[in-house]
CSV table of C-alpha atoms in Angstrom, one decimal:
chain,number,residue,atom,x,y,z
A,24,MET,CA,40.2,26.5,-4.4
A,25,PRO,CA,42.2,23.1,-4.4
A,26,ALA,CA,41.7,23.1,-0.4
A,27,THR,CA,38.1,22.9,-0.6
A,28,THR,CA,37.6,20.4,-3.4
A,29,SER,CA,40.2,18.0,-1.5
A,30,ALA,CA,38.1,18.8,2.0
A,31,ARG,CA,35.1,17.7,-0.4
A,32,ALA,CA,36.6,14.6,-1.8
A,33,ARG,CA,38.0,13.5,1.6
A,34,THR,CA,34.7,13.8,3.3
A,35,LEU,CA,32.9,12.3,0.7
A,36,LYS,CA,35.4,9.3,0.9
A,37,LEU,CA,34.7,8.9,4.5
A,38,ALA,CA,30.8,8.9,3.9
A,39,ARG,CA,31.2,6.0,1.5
A,40,ARG,CA,32.2,3.6,4.7
A,41,ARG,CA,29.4,1.5,5.8
A,42,GLN,CA,28.7,3.5,8.9
A,43,GLY,CA,28.3,6.7,7.5
A,44,VAL,CA,30.5,9.6,8.5
A,45,THR,CA,30.2,11.7,12.1
A,46,ALA,CA,31.1,15.4,12.2
A,47,GLN,CA,33.9,14.0,14.9
A,48,ASP,CA,35.1,11.9,12.5
A,49,VAL,CA,35.5,14.8,10.1
A,50,ALA,CA,37.1,17.0,12.6
A,51,GLY,CA,39.6,14.4,13.6
A,52,ALA,CA,40.6,14.2,9.7
A,53,GLY,CA,41.4,17.9,10.3
A,54,ILE,CA,38.3,18.9,7.8
A,55,HIS,CA,36.4,21.7,8.5
A,56,ARG,CA,32.4,20.9,9.5
A,57,GLN,CA,31.4,23.4,7.7
A,58,VAL,CA,32.4,21.2,4.8
A,59,LEU,CA,29.6,19.3,5.8
A,60,SER,CA,26.9,21.5,6.0
A,61,ARG,CA,27.8,22.5,2.3
A,62,LEU,CA,27.6,19.0,1.1
A,63,VAL,CA,24.2,18.4,2.4
A,64,GLN,CA,23.1,21.8,0.7
A,65,ALA,CA,24.1,20.5,-2.4
A,66,GLY,CA,22.7,16.8,-1.8
A,67,GLU,CA,25.9,15.0,-2.0
A,68,LEU,CA,25.1,13.9,2.2
A,69,GLU,CA,22.2,13.4,3.8
A,70,ARG,CA,22.5,14.4,7.5
A,71,THR,CA,20.2,11.6,9.7
A,72,ALA,CA,20.8,12.2,12.8
A,73,ARG,CA,22.7,15.0,15.0
A,74,GLY,CA,26.5,14.6,13.8
A,75,LEU,CA,25.6,12.1,11.7
A,76,TYR,CA,25.7,11.7,7.6
A,77,ARG,CA,25.8,9.4,5.1
A,78,LEU,CA,25.5,9.5,0.9
A,79,PRO,CA,22.1,9.7,-0.4
A,80,ALA,CA,21.8,6.0,-1.9
A,81,HIS,CA,23.8,4.7,1.5
A,82,PRO,CA,22.1,1.2,1.9
A,83,VAL,CA,20.6,1.0,5.4
A,84,THR,CA,19.6,-2.2,7.2
A,85,GLU,CA,16.3,-3.5,8.9
A,86,HIS,CA,18.5,-1.9,12.4
A,87,HIS,CA,19.1,1.7,11.2
A,88,ALA,CA,17.3,3.3,14.1
A,89,LEU,CA,18.9,1.8,16.4
A,90,ALA,CA,22.5,2.5,14.5
A,91,VAL,CA,21.7,6.0,14.8
A,92,ALA,CA,20.6,6.0,18.7
A,93,ALA,CA,23.8,4.3,19.3
A,94,VAL,CA,25.6,7.1,17.7
A,95,ALA,CA,23.3,9.6,19.5
A,96,VAL,CA,23.8,7.8,22.8
A,97,PRO,CA,26.7,6.0,22.9
A,98,ARG,CA,26.4,4.7,26.5
A,99,GLY,CA,22.7,3.7,26.3
A,100,VAL,CA,21.9,0.3,25.9
A,101,ILE,CA,18.9,-1.2,23.7
A,102,CYS,CA,16.3,-2.9,25.6
A,103,LEU,CA,13.0,-4.1,25.9
A,104,LEU,CA,10.7,-3.8,22.9
A,105,SER,CA,13.6,-2.7,20.7
A,106,ALA,CA,15.8,-5.6,22.2
A,107,LEU,CA,13.2,-8.1,21.6
A,108,GLN,CA,12.7,-6.8,17.9
A,109,PHE,CA,16.7,-7.0,17.5
A,110,HIS,CA,16.7,-10.6,18.6
A,111,GLY,CA,14.0,-11.4,16.3
A,112,LEU,CA,11.8,-12.5,19.7
A,113,GLY,CA,7.8,-12.2,19.8
A,114,THR,CA,5.7,-10.1,17.2
A,115,GLN,CA,6.3,-6.4,18.8
A,116,LEU,CA,7.2,-3.5,16.4
A,117,PRO,CA,7.8,-0.6,18.3
A,118,SER,CA,7.6,2.7,16.5
A,119,GLU,CA,10.6,4.3,19.4
A,120,VAL,CA,14.1,2.9,20.2
A,121,TRP,CA,13.8,1.2,23.5
A,122,ILE,CA,16.9,2.8,25.4
A,123,ALA,CA,18.1,2.4,28.7
A,124,ILE,CA,20.4,5.0,30.2
A,125,ASP,CA,21.8,5.6,33.7
A,126,ARG,CA,20.0,7.3,36.1
A,127,ARG,CA,21.9,10.0,36.6
A,128,ALA,CA,22.4,10.3,33.0
A,129,ARG,CA,21.3,13.1,30.9
A,130,HIS,CA,18.1,12.9,28.7
A,131,PRO,CA,19.1,12.7,25.1
A,132,ALA,CA,17.9,15.2,22.5
A,133,LEU,CA,17.2,13.5,19.7
A,134,LYS,CA,14.7,14.2,16.8
A,135,TYR,CA,15.1,10.7,14.8
A,136,PRO,CA,14.7,8.2,15.9
A,137,PRO,CA,12.1,8.3,18.5
A,138,LEU,CA,13.1,7.2,22.1
A,139,ARG,CA,11.6,5.9,24.7
A,140,VAL,CA,13.8,6.3,27.6
A,141,LEU,CA,14.0,3.9,30.8
A,142,ARG,CA,16.5,4.8,33.4
A,143,PHE,CA,18.5,1.6,35.1
A,144,GLY,CA,20.9,1.6,37.9
A,145,GLY,CA,23.6,-0.6,39.2
A,146,ASP,CA,23.6,-4.0,37.4
A,147,ALA,CA,20.4,-3.5,35.8
A,148,LEU,CA,21.9,-0.9,33.9
A,149,ASP,CA,25.6,-2.6,33.4
A,150,ALA,CA,24.8,-6.8,33.5
A,151,GLY,CA,24.3,-8.5,30.4
A,152,ILE,CA,24.6,-6.2,27.5
A,153,GLU,CA,25.9,-7.2,24.2
A,154,THR,CA,27.7,-5.4,21.4
A,155,HIS,CA,26.8,-5.7,18.1
A,156,ARG,CA,27.6,-4.2,14.5
A,157,VAL,CA,25.0,-2.7,13.1
A,158,GLU,CA,26.0,-0.7,10.1
A,159,GLY,CA,28.9,-0.7,10.8
A,160,ARG,CA,28.4,0.8,14.1
A,161,GLU,CA,28.5,-0.5,17.8
A,162,VAL,CA,25.3,-1.0,19.1
A,163,ARG,CA,24.7,-2.1,22.9
A,164,VAL,CA,22.2,-4.6,23.1
A,165,TYR,CA,20.7,-6.4,26.5
A,166,GLY,CA,21.2,-10.4,25.7
A,167,VAL,CA,17.9,-12.4,25.3
A,168,ALA,CA,18.0,-13.6,29.0
A,169,LYS,CA,18.3,-10.4,30.7
A,170,THR,CA,15.5,-8.5,28.4
A,171,LEU,CA,13.0,-11.3,29.1
A,172,ALA,CA,13.7,-10.2,32.9
A,173,ASP,CA,13.6,-6.8,32.2
A,174,CYS,CA,9.9,-7.5,30.6
A,175,PHE,CA,8.7,-9.1,33.2
A,176,LYS,CA,10.1,-6.1,35.4
A,177,TYR,CA,8.3,-3.5,33.3
A,178,ARG,CA,5.6,-5.7,32.4
A,179,GLY,CA,3.2,-2.6,33.1
A,180,LYS,CA,4.6,-0.7,30.6
A,181,ILE,CA,5.1,-3.9,27.6
A,182,GLY,CA,2.2,-5.8,29.1
A,183,LEU,CA,2.3,-9.2,30.0
A,184,ASP,CA,1.2,-11.1,26.4
A,185,ALA,CA,4.5,-9.5,25.2
A,186,ALA,CA,6.5,-10.8,27.6
A,187,LEU,CA,5.1,-14.1,27.9
A,188,GLU,CA,5.3,-14.2,24.1
A,189,ALA,CA,8.5,-13.5,23.6
A,190,LEU,CA,9.4,-15.9,26.8
A,191,ARG,CA,8.0,-18.8,24.9
A,192,ASP,CA,9.5,-17.8,21.5
A,193,ALA,CA,12.8,-18.0,22.9
A,194,TRP,CA,12.7,-21.2,25.0
A,195,ARG,CA,11.4,-23.0,21.9
A,196,ALA,CA,14.6,-21.7,19.9
A,197,ARG,CA,16.7,-22.1,22.7
A,198,ARG,CA,18.2,-18.6,23.2
A,199,PHE,CA,18.3,-18.9,27.2
A,200,THR,CA,19.4,-21.4,29.6
A,201,MET,CA,17.4,-21.4,33.0
A,202,GLU,CA,20.8,-20.9,34.7
A,203,GLU,CA,20.7,-17.9,32.8
A,204,MET,CA,17.3,-16.8,33.4
A,205,ASP,CA,17.3,-17.4,36.7
A,206,ARG,CA,20.4,-14.9,37.4
A,207,PHE,CA,18.9,-12.0,35.4
A,208,ALA,CA,15.4,-12.7,37.1
A,209,ALA,CA,17.8,-12.0,40.5
A,210,ILE,CA,19.1,-8.8,39.1
A,211,CYS,CA,15.7,-7.2,37.9
A,212,ARG,CA,13.8,-8.7,41.2
A,213,VAL,CA,11.4,-10.6,39.3
A,214,GLN,CA,12.1,-14.1,40.3
A,215,ARG,CA,9.2,-14.7,42.1
A,216,VAL,CA,6.8,-13.1,39.4
A,217,MET,CA,8.6,-15.2,36.8
A,218,ARG,CA,8.8,-18.4,38.3
A,219,PRO,CA,5.5,-20.0,37.6
A,220,TYR,CA,5.8,-19.4,34.0
A,221,LEU,CA,9.3,-20.8,34.0
A,222,GLU,CA,8.0,-23.7,35.5
A,223,ALA,CA,5.2,-24.3,33.0
A,224,LEU,CA,7.9,-24.1,30.2
A,225,VAL,CA,9.8,-27.0,31.4
A,226,GLY,CA,6.8,-29.0,33.2
């Protein structure tokens, strides 16, 4: 059984990386995917999401759910309450990962983490995206100014109080400029909505 032993060792070596290992990684290394199932059954790996595995003792960060969502929905962008939490703005602690996808994209099927999916289009989807490394994975998150504009656009979903709290926090911490805010407010078509609140900040 040397080949099986070798495949097991190679798979566990891949899983030791900070980002864990995916079924695609294993297939790319020429290892049969069945090896993953056997390692999970033996308790040597744990499945954290569809196609994503890690060692049982693998450390996780506070943004672990975002990393898992990014693997499962690679073209998605972390938005609204989840983006606020990522940027350390406001006091919202969402129980779901808020993620934006293209209007024509297939709705992601994911058991963990629970997702709150919103459909964006055009510049509202593509503008203001930042890429961050979380647990070794690339996670696409809207920047602060774009997130704030989105919060005002979707104030009916998240609450105006949450949007105002985040706006004040970000302004005090100098996380955006008025020029940036004006650009993204225009993209999200909330310039008139945001104007009195922005004027109150600088007044």
